[in-house]
Structure formats: structure tokens, C-alpha cells
Short mmCIF file of C-alpha atoms and ligand atoms in Angstrom, two decimals:
data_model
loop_
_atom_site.label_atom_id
_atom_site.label_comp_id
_atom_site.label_asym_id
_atom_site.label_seq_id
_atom_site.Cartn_x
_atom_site.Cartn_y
_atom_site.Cartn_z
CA UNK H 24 13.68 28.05 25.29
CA UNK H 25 10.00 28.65 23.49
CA UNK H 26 9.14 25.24 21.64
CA UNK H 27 5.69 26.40 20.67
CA UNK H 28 5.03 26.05 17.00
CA UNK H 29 7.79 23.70 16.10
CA UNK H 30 5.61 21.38 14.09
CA UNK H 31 4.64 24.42 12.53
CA UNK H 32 7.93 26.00 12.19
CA UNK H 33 9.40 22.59 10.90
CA UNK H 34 6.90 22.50 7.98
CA UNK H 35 7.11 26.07 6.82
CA UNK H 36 11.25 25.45 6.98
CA UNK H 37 10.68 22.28 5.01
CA UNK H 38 8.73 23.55 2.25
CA UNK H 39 11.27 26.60 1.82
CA UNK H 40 13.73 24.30 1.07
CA UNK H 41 11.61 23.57 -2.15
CA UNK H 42 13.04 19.83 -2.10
CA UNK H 43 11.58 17.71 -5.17
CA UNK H 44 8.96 15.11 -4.38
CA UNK H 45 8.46 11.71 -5.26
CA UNK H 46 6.76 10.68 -2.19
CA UNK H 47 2.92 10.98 -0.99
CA UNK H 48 0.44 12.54 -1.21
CA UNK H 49 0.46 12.65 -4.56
CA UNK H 50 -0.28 16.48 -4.94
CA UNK H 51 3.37 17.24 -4.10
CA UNK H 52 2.52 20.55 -2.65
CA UNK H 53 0.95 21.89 -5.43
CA UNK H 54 -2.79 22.09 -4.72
CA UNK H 55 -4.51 25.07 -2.94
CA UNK H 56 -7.32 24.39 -0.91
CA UNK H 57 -8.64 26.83 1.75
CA UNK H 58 -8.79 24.91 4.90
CA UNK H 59 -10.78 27.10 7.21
CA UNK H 60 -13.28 27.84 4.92
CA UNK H 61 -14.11 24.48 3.48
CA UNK H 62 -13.51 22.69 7.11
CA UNK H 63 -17.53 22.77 8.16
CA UNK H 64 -19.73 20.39 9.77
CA UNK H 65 -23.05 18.21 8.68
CA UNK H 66 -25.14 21.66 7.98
CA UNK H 67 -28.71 21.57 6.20
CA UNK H 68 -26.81 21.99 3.20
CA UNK H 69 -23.71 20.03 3.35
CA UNK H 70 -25.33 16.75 4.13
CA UNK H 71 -24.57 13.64 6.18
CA UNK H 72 -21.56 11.23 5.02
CA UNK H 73 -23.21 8.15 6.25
CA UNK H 74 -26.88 9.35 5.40
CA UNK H 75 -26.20 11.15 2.09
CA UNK H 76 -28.87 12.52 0.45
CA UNK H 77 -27.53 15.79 -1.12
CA UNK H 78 -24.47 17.04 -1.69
CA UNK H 79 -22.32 14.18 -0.57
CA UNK H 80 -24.44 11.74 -2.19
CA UNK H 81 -23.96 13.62 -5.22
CA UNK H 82 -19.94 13.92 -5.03
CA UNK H 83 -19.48 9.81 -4.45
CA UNK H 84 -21.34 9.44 -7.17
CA UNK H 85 -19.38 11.62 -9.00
CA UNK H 86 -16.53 10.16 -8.35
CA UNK H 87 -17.77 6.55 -8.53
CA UNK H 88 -18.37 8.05 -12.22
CA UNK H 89 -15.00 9.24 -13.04
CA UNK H 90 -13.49 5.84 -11.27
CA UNK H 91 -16.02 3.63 -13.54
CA UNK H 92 -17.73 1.79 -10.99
CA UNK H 93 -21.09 1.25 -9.71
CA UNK H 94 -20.65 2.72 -5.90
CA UNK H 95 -17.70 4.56 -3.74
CA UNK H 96 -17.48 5.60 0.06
CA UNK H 97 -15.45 8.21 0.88
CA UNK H 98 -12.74 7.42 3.71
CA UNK H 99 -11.77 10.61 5.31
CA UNK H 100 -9.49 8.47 7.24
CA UNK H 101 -7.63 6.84 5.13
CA UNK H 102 -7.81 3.00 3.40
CA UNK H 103 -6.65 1.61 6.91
CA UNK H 104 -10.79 2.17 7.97
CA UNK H 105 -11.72 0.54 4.80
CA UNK H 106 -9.59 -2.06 5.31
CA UNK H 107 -11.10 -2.62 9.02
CA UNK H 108 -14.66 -1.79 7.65
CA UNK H 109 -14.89 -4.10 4.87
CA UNK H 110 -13.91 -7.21 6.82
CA UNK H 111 -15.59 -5.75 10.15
CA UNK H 112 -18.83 -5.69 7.44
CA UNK H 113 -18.64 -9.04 5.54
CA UNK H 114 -17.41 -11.67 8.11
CA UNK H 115 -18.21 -13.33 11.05
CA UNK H 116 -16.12 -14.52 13.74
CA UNK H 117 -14.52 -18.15 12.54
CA UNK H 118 -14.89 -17.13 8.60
CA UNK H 119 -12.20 -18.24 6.73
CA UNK H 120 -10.20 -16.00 4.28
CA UNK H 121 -7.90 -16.10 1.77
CA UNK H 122 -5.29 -13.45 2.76
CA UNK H 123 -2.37 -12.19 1.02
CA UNK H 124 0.39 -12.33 3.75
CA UNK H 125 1.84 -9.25 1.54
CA UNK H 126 -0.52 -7.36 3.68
CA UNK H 127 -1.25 -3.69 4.84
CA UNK H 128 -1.18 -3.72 9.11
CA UNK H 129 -4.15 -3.01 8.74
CA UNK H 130 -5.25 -6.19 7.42
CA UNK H 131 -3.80 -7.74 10.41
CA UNK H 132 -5.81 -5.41 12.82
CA UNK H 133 -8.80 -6.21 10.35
CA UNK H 134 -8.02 -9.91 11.36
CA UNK H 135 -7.85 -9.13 14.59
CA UNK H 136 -11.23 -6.79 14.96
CA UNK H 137 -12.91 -9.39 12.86
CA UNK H 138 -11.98 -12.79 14.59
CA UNK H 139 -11.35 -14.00 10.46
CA UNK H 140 -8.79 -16.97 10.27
CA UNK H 141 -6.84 -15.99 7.57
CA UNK H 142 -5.97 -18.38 5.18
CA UNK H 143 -1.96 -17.06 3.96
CA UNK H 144 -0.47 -17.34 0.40
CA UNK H 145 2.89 -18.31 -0.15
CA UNK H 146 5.42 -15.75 -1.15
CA UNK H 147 7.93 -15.59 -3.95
CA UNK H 148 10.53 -12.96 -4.03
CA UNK H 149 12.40 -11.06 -7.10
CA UNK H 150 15.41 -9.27 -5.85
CA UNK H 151 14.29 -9.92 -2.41
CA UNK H 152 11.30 -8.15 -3.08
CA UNK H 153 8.03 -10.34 -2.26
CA UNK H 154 6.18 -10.56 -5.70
CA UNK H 155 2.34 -10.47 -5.72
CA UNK H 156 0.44 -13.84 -5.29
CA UNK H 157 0.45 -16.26 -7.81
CA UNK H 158 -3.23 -17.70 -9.15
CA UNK H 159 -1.81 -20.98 -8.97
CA UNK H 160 -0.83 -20.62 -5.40
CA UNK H 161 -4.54 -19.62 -4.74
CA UNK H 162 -5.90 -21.85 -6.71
CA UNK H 163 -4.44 -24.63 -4.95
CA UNK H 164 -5.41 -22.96 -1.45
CA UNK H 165 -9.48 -22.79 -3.08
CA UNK H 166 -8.86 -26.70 -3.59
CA UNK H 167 -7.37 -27.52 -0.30
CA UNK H 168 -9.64 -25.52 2.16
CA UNK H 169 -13.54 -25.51 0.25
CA UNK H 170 -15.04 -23.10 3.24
CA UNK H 171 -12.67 -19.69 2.46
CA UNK H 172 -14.98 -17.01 2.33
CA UNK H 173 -13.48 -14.17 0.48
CA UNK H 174 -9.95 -13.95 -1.63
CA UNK H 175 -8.38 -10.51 -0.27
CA UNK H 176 -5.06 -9.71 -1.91
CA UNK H 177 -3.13 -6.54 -1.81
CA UNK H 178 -2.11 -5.18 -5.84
CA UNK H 179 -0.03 -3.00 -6.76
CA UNK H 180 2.40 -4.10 -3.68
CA UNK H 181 4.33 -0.91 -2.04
CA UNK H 182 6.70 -1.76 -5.09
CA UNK H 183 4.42 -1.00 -8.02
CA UNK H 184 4.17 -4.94 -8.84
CA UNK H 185 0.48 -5.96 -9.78
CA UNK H 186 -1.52 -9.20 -9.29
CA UNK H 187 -2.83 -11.14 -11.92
CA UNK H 188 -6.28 -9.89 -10.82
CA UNK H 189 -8.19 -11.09 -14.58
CA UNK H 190 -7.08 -14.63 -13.26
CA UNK H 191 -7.73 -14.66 -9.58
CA UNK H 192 -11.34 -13.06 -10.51
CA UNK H 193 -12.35 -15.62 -12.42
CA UNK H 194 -11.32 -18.13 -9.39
CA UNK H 195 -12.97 -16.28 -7.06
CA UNK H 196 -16.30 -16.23 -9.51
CA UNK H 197 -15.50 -20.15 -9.77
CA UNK H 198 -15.88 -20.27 -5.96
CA UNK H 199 -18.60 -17.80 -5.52
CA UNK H 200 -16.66 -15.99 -3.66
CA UNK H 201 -15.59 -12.35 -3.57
CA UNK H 202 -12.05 -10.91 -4.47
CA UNK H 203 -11.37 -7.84 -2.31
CA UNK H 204 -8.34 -5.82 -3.58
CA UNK H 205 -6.50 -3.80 -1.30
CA UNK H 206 -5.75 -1.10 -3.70
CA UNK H 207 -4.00 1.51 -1.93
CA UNK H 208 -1.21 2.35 -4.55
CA UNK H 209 -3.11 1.64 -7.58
CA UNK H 210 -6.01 4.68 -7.52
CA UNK H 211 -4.69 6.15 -10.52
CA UNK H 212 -5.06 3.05 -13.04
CA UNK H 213 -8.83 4.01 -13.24
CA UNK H 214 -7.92 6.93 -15.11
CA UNK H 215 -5.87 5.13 -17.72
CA UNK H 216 -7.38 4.77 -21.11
CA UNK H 217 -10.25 2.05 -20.14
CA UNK H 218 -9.06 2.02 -16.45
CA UNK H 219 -6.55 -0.03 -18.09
CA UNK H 220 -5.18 -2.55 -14.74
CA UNK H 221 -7.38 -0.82 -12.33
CA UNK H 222 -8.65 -4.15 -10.05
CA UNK H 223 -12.34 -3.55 -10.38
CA UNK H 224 -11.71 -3.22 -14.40
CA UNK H 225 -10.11 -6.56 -14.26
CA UNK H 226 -13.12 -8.00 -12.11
CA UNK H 227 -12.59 -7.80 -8.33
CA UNK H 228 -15.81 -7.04 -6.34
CA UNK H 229 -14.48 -4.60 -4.17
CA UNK H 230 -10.98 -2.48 -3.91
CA UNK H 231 -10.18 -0.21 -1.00
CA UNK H 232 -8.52 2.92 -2.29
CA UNK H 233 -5.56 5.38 -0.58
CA UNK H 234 -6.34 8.17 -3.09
CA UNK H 235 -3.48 10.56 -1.66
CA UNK H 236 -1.16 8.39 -2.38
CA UNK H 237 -0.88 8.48 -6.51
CA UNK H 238 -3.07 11.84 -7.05
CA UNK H 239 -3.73 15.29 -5.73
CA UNK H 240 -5.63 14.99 -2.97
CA UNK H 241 -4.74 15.88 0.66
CA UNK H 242 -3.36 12.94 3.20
CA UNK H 243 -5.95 10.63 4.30
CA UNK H 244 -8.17 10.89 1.54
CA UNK H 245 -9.43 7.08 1.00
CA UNK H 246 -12.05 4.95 -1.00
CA UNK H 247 -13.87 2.15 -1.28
CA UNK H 248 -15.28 1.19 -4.54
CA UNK H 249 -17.28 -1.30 -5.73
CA UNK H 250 -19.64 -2.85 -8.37
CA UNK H 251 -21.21 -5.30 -5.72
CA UNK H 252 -24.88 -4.75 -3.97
CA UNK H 253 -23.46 -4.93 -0.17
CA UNK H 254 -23.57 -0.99 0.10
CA UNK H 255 -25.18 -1.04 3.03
CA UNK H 256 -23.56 -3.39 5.07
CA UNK H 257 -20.07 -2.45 4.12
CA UNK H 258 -21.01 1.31 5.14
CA UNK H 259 -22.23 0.39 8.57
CA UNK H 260 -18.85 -1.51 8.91
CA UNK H 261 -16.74 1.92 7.73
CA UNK H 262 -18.69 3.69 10.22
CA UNK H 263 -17.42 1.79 13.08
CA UNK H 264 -13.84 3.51 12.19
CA UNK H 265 -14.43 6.77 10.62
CA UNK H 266 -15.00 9.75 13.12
CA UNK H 267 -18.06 11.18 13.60
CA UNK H 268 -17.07 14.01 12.57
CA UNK H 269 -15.48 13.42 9.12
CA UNK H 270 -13.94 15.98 7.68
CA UNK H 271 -15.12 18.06 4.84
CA UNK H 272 -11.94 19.65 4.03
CA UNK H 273 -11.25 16.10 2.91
CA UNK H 274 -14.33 14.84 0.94
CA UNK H 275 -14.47 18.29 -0.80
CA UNK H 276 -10.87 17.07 -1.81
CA UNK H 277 -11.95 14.14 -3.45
CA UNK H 278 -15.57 16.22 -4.51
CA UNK H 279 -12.23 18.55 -6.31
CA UNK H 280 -10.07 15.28 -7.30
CA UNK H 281 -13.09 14.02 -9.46
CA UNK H 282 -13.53 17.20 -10.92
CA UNK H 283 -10.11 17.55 -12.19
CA UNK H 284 -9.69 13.67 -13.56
CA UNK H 285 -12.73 14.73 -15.44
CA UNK H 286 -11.72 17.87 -16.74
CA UNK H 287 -7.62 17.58 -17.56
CA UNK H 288 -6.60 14.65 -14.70
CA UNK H 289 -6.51 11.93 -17.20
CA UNK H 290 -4.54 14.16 -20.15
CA UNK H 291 -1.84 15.27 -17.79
CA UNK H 292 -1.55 11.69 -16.11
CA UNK H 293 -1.14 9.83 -19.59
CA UNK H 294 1.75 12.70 -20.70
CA UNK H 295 3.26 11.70 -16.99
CA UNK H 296 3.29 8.39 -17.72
CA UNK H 297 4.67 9.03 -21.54
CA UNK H 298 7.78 11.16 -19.47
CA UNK H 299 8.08 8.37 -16.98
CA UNK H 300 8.28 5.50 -19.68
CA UNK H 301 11.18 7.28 -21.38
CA UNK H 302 12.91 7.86 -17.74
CA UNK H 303 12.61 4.29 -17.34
CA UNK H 304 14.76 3.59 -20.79
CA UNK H 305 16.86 5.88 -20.19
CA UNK H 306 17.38 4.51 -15.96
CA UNK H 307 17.91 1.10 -17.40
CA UNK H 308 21.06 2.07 -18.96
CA UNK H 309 22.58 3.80 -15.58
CA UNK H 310 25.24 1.49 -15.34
CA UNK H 311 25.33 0.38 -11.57
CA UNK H 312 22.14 0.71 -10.63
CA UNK H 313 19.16 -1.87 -11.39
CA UNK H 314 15.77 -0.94 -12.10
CA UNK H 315 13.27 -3.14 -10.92
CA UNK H 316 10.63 -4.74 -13.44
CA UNK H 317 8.28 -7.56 -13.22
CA UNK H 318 5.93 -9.01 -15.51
CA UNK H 319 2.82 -6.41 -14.19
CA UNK H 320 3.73 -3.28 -13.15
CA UNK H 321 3.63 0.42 -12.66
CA UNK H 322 5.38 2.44 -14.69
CA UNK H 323 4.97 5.28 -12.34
CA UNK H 324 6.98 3.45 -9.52
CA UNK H 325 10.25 3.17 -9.83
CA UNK H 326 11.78 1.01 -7.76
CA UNK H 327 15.65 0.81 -7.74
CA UNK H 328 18.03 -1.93 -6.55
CA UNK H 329 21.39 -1.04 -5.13
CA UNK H 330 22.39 -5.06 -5.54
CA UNK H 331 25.39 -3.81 -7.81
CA UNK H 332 26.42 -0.87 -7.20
CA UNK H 333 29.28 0.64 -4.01
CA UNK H 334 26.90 2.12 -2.10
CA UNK H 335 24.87 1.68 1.45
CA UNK H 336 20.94 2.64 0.46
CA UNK H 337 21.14 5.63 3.65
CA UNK H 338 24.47 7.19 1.60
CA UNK H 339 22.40 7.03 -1.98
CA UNK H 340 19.38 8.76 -0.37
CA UNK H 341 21.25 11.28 1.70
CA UNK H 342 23.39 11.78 -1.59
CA UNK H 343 20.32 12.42 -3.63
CA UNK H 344 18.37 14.61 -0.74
CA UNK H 345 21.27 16.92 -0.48
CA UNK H 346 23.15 17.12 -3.59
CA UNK H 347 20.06 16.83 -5.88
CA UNK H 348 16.70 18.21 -3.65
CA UNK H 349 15.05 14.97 -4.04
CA UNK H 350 13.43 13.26 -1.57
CA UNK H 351 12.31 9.62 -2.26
CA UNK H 352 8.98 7.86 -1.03
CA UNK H 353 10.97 4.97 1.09
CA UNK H 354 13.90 3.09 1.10
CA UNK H 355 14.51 -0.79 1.99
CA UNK H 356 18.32 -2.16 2.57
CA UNK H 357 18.66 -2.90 -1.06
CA UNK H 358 15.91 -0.63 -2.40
CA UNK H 359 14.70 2.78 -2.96
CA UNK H 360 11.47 3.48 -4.49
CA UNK H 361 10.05 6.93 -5.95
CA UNK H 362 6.30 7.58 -6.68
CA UNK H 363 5.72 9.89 -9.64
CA UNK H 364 2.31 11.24 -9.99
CA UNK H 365 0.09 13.77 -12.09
CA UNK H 366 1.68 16.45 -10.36
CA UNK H 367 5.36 15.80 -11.00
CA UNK H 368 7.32 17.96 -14.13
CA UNK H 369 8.96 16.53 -17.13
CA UNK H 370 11.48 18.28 -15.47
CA UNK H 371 11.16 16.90 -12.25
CA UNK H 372 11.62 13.27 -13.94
CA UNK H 373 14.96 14.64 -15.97
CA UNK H 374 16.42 15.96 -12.60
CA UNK H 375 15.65 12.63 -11.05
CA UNK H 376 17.55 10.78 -14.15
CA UNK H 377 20.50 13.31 -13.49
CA UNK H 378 20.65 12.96 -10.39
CA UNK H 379 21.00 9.20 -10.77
CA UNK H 380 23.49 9.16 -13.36
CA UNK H 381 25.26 11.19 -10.73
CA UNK H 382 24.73 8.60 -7.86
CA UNK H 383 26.39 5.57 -10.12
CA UNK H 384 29.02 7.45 -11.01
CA UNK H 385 29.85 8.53 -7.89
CA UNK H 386 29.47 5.37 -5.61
CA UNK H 387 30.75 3.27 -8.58
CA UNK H 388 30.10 -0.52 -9.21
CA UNK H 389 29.89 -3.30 -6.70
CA UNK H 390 29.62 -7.37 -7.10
CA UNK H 391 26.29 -8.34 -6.33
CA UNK H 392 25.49 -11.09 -3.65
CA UNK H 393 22.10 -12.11 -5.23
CA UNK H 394 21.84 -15.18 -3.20
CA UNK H 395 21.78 -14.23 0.65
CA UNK H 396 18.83 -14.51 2.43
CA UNK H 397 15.54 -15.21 0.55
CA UNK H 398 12.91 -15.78 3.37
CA UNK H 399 10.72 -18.35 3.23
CA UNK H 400 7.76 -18.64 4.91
CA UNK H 401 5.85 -22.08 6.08
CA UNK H 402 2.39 -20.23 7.96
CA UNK H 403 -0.04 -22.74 10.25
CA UNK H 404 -2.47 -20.83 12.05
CA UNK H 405 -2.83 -22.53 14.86
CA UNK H 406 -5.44 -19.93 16.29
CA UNK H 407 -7.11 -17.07 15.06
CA UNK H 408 -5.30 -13.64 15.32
CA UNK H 409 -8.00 -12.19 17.42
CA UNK H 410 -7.50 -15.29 19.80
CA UNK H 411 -4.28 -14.76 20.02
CA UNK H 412 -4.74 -10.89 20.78
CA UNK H 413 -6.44 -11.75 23.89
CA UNK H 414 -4.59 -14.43 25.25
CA UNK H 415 -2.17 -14.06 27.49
CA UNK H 416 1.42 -14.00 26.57
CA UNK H 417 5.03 -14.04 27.72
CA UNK H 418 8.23 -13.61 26.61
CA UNK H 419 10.08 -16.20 25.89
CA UNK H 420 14.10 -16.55 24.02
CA UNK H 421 13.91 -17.82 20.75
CA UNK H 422 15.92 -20.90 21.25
CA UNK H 423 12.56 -21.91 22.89
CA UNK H 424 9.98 -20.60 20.42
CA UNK H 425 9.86 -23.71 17.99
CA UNK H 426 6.27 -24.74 18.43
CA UNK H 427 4.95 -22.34 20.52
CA UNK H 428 1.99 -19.45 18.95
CA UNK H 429 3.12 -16.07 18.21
CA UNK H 430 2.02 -13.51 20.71
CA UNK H 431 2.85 -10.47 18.32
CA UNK H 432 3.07 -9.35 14.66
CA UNK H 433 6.13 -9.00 13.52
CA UNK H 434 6.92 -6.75 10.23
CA UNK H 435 10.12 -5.79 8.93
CA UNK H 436 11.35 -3.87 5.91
CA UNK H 437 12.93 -6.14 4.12
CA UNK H 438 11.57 -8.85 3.31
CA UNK H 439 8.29 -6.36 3.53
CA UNK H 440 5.82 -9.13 4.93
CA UNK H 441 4.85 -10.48 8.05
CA UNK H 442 7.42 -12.68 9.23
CA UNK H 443 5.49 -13.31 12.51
CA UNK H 444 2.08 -12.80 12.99
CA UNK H 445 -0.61 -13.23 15.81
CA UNK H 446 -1.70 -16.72 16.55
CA UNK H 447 0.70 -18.41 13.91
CA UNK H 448 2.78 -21.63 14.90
CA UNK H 449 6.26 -20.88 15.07
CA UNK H 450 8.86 -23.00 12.94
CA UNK H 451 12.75 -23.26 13.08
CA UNK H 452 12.43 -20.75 9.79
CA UNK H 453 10.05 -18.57 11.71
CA UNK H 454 12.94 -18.10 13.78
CA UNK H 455 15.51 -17.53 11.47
CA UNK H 456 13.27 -15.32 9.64
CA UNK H 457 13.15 -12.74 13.23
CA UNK H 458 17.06 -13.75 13.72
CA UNK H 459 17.68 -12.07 10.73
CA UNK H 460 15.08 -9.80 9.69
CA UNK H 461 14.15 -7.91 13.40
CA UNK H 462 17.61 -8.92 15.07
CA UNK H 463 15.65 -9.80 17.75
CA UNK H 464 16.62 -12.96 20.19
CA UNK H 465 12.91 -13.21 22.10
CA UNK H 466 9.31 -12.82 21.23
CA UNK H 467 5.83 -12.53 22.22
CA UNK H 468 4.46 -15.85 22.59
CA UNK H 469 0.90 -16.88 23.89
CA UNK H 470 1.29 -18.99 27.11
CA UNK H 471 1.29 -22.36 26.74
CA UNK H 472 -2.19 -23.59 28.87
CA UNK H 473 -3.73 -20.60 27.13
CA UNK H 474 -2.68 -22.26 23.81
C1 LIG I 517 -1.14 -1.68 0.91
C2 LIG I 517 -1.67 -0.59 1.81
N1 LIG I 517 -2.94 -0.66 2.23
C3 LIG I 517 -3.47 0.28 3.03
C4 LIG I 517 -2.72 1.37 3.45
C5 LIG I 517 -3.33 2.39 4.36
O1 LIG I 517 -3.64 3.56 3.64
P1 LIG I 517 -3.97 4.93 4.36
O2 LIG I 517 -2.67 5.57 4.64
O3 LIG I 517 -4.79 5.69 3.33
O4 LIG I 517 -4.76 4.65 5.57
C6 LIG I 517 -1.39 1.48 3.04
C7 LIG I 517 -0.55 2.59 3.51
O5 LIG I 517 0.63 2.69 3.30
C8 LIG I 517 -0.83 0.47 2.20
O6 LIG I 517 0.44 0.51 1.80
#
């Protein structure tokens, strides 16, 4: 049998099927962009990504323009290098930081690259969902350990749930510190009216950007933008992950993307959301299921809870993929969530809301059991992920992990954070947490006259 071209074959196949999507990237299909033609290399005229002085120079400002901040670096690939560049630029190894345990992987591998301690908030959960850390929580943490160098959260979460980022600013500016915002899901607040819950509007120093995933630009199209004055150094630490040869079918993506938010981006995202906040009334009435709200959040996520209704979340989305052509973003136990962006129909939205209607109905109502297993989380460091990395480790059951280091990370979906990670001490709810989250019975652990 030939298998050439499957990948190929597969993706042609897929987009026949003309399936409806409220997944990434955010251009759901529906931008044209000439790939051989604008895929070219550092030429006398196309300038240098990481020694801009023409063309590319010109499109980050551009686009630090339509954002509304001072300075932006183009990540051809992806928020997971700014991530790794930013603390690979503004730490040394031993800093301190305040981390978010609500974190991206790539924080961890940050931690890891970086040889930063990281300093873990504690996690609350709504609907088993973790919520997004509390100022008081980090307030407490800026009292308890004076030497953190940096606040780094992660807002909007995967769930569309945002930080209080006015109030954890104006810590971090108590501290003299900066706040660093992972803001992977949250590019297209900067093109609400006043960039209206965008993290650097709200007074974070820095926010690392996925822009694929909430507008139309092509996979891996990332950002980091800022209003601070450590361009340089936070450059040279992107360029230490970022090919050499970045791509300019990407940047003349985003060179396009900031075109378009200036031109008609920002009128068809505001009638989006408009659509979306009247999909929302109308999904909080489907009897059985339960739309997920918090105090901040997106409207353009929805996030839905299958707590009461007679369903297993694999039947709902198969149900919806096949009966109704739509395809969600991702889907927890309890959860699924769809991403709506610029690029979605009013349409689109209503066949969404049908096809939800539909679901209840069908799968009917079920008691909830709202009290089973809330994690809880109870972090000591007791050495640095990057310590921990190159240690040596061994395998060892969990009935004999109490005390020892973790040798691993450990993420499952839910409860959506780390529940192990690198050079943490292990606690009787540390193993509970993998008992019941990974269904695992061993782990990773550093050896013991290593530890
Ligand atoms: C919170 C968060 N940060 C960073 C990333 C990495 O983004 P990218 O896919 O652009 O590398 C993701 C990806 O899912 C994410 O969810």
C-alpha cells in the first residue's frame, strides 16, 4: 500500500468535510495567504528579525501600535519561546519567582532552562476548574518571601477566566517588581474598545502573546509585548529559542493581522462579541447543561459543564462533531470549551446554540455530584526544577513517595495544573492527587543521596 501524502491527504479530506470551528487558530480556515511566495529568507530588502532595521522593524511597530503598547517581538514559534525567552532573559540561576502553578509547560521548561525557584500560588477551583490567582494569595506570598523577583501569572486561563491583573500590578509596583502575564488566550482584548482587560492595559510590564489562538493568523504566530525598557535583553533571550531561520510566511501574518485590526478587525470582533453575548443568554437557559461564569471573564469562551446533565463529555462531543459539524477547541471530564473568534458567523454561533439545545435534550438531565474530588495542593520546593532535571532519579511505588522530591512533572486534564512538578516535596495529598488524577501507582523521584 502507497502511504505517501497521508498528512496531506488527511487535511484536504478534513477540510472537505467543511466541519464548523471553534477551535485554534483563530482564522478558522478562512484566510488566504500564498505560502510559497511570501516564504523568503533575510534578503536586502526583507530585513533581519533580530537586527530589524527595515521592514520588520517597521511591521512590530505596527503592530505594537494597533496592540497599544510601547514594543512587540514577533515569535514565529509560538508563546512557548517567549515564555522560555523572557525568563531565560531576566533571571539568574537561584532567582526567586512568583509563579502561577496554573501554568503553560512551558513555564515549567522555562523553570527548568532558567534554574528560577519558583515560588507557587495556591489554587482555588469553581466547578473543578482551577480559578486564576487571587491578589490576596500573592500578596501574602510578597510578605512571606521579600527576595521574589518577578510575579508571572498566566490570565485568561485555558477557560477564559481572567486575573485580577489592576490589583496584582499595583503589588508588583509595591514590590518593585515586574508582573509578567502569560497571555496566550487573551490577544484579542487589545482590540476591545480601550484594550478593555488586555494585561498590559491593566498594568503588567510584560505579556507573552499566542496570537493564533483568538485571531486570524496562521499557527505559531506569537508575541511579546511590552511597555518596559528591557528590549534588548529580553530579545537576546527569544533568540536562544527561535530558529534562525524564522519564517516570513509567519511575521508577514502578523505584518497582515495588524493591518486588518486596523482597518475592520476591531468592528467585526465587537459585532462577534455582541452575537456571542446573546448566545450566552440564550445557553444559560439550556436546561441540563451549565455554562461556566466567573467574576472576570471572556465572553468569547464558552466553557460548558456537563455536572448535570446524562451524558459522558466523549458522547456530547462525538454527538456534536457528527450530528451538528462542530468541532470544539478541547474537552476535560466534566468540560467542553469552544473558542469563538473574529472569524466565526452569527450563524456559526446560532448552529452552535442548536446544536446544544439538541445535546440536552437528547442526553437528558442528570444529579450532579458537585462535591467529589477538589484537589488541593500543599507545594514545598525543596530544590529547584532545574536541579531536579539533572539529578538522578528512580522509580519508586507511591506507597513510598511521601517525602521524597519529584523526579517528573506531572500534568493532567482535570484538575488542569501541575499536580507534580520537578524538584517539589511530595505529600500524602501529592499522592492522592496522581492516585486520582494520572491513575498512576509510581513516579519519578530524585534519588535520595542526590537529594
Ligand atoms: C497558557 C499558555 N501559554 C502558552 C502557550 C503556548 O503557546 P504557543 O502554542 O503559541 O506556543 C499555550 C498553548 O496552549 C498556553 O495555553
Amino acid at each position: 500500500m502507497n502511504n505517501s501524502l497521508q498528512l496531506t491527504k488527511t487535511l484536504y479530506d478534513y477540510a472537505d468535510k467543511n466541519y464548523i470551528s471553534f477551535h485554534t487558530p483563530g482564522h478558522k480556515g478562512k484566510i488566504d495567504l500564498p505560502a510559497s511566495v511570501l516564504d523568503v529568507t533575510e534578503l536586502e530588502e526583507t530585513d533581519n528579525l533580530f537586527h530589524p532595521s527595515g521592514v520588520i522593524e517597521e511591521s512590530q511597530k505596527e503592530l505594537a501600535a494597533s496592540l497599544g503598547c510601547n514594543q512587540v517581538i514577533f515569535l514565529p514559534n509560538g508563546a512557548t519561546s517567549g515564555n522560555l525567552g523572557v525568563f531565560y532573559a531576566l533571571f539568574r540561576e537561584g532567582d526567586k519567582a512568583l509563579v502561577d502553578r496554573n501554568c503553560h509547560i512551558s513555564v515549567i521548561n522555562a523553570l527548568v532552562l532558567s534554574g528560577v525557584m519558583p515560588v507557587f500560588t495556591e489554587s482555588s477551583f469553581f466547578d473543578h476548574l482551577p480559578l486564576p490567582v487571587e491578589p490576596k494569595n500573592v500578596k501574602a506570598l510578597l510578605e512571606k518571601e521579600p527576595d521574589l523577583k518577578a510575579i508571572f501569572v498566566t490570565s485568561p486561563n485555558y477557560y477564559g477566566m481572567l486575573a485580577d491583573i489592576r490589583q496584582l500590578s499595583a503589588l508588583a509596583k509595591q514590590h518593585r517588581i515586574p508582573l509578567i502575564v502569560d497571555e496566550a488566550h487573551g490577544t484579542h482584548f487589545y482590540y476591545n474598545e480601550k484594550g478593555q482587560n488586555s494585561a498590559l492595559h491593566c498594568g503588567a510590564d510584560i505579556s507573552i502573546l499566542s496570537l493564533h489562538k483568538n485571531l486570524p493568523v496562521l499557527t505559531q504566530c506569537g508575541a511579546i509585548a511590552y511597555n518596559s525598557n528591557d528590549f534588548d535583553r529580553i530579545k537576546q533571550g527569544v533568540k536562544c529559542f527561535t530558529s534562525t531561520s524564522p519564517s516570513y510566511l509567519l511575521m508577514s501574518a502578523m505584518d497582515q493581522l495588524a493591518d486588518r485590526m486596523r482597518k475592520k478587525g476591531r468592528e467585526d470582533l465587537k459585532k462577534i462579541t455582541e452575537y456571542t453575548v446573546i448566545l450566552r443568554e440564550k445557553i444559560r437557559k439550556i436546561k441540563n447543561l451549565f455554562l461556566i461564569e466567573t467574576e472576570r471573564y471572556d465572553p468569547t469562551r464558552i466553557v460548558i459543564s456537563i455536572k448535570n446533565c446524562n451524558t459522558t463529555i466523549d458522547r456530547l462531543q462525538d454527538y456534536l462533531k457528527q450530528k451538528h459539524r462542530i468541532v470544539c477547541e478541547m474537552t476535560d471530564e466534566r468540560h467542553i470549551v469552544f473558542i469563538i473568534t473574529l472569524c466565526n458567523t452569527e450563524k456559526e454561533l446560532e448552529c452552535l446554540y442548536d446544536a446544544l439545545l439538541a445535546a440536552s435534550d437528547k442526553f437528558g438531565h442528570s444529579v450532579s455530584n458537585d462535591e467529589s474530588e477538589i484537589p488541593s495542593f500543599s507545594s514545598h520546593m525543596a530544590m529547584s526544577p532545574k536541579a531536579a532535571h539533572f539529578s538522578q532519579k528512580e522509580e519508586i511505588p507511591l506507597s513510598q513517595a511521601v517525602g521524597r522530591i519529584a523526579g517528573e512533572n506531572m500534568i493532567c486534564f482535570p484538575p488542569s495544573i501541575p499536580i507534580a512538578v520537578l524538584g517539589e516535596q511530595m505529600t500524602k495529598q501529592t499522592i492522592e492527587n496522581i492516585r486520582k488524577f494520572a491513575g498512576r501507582e509510581s513516579i519519578l523521584a530524585v534519588k535520595q543521596e542526590q537529594a
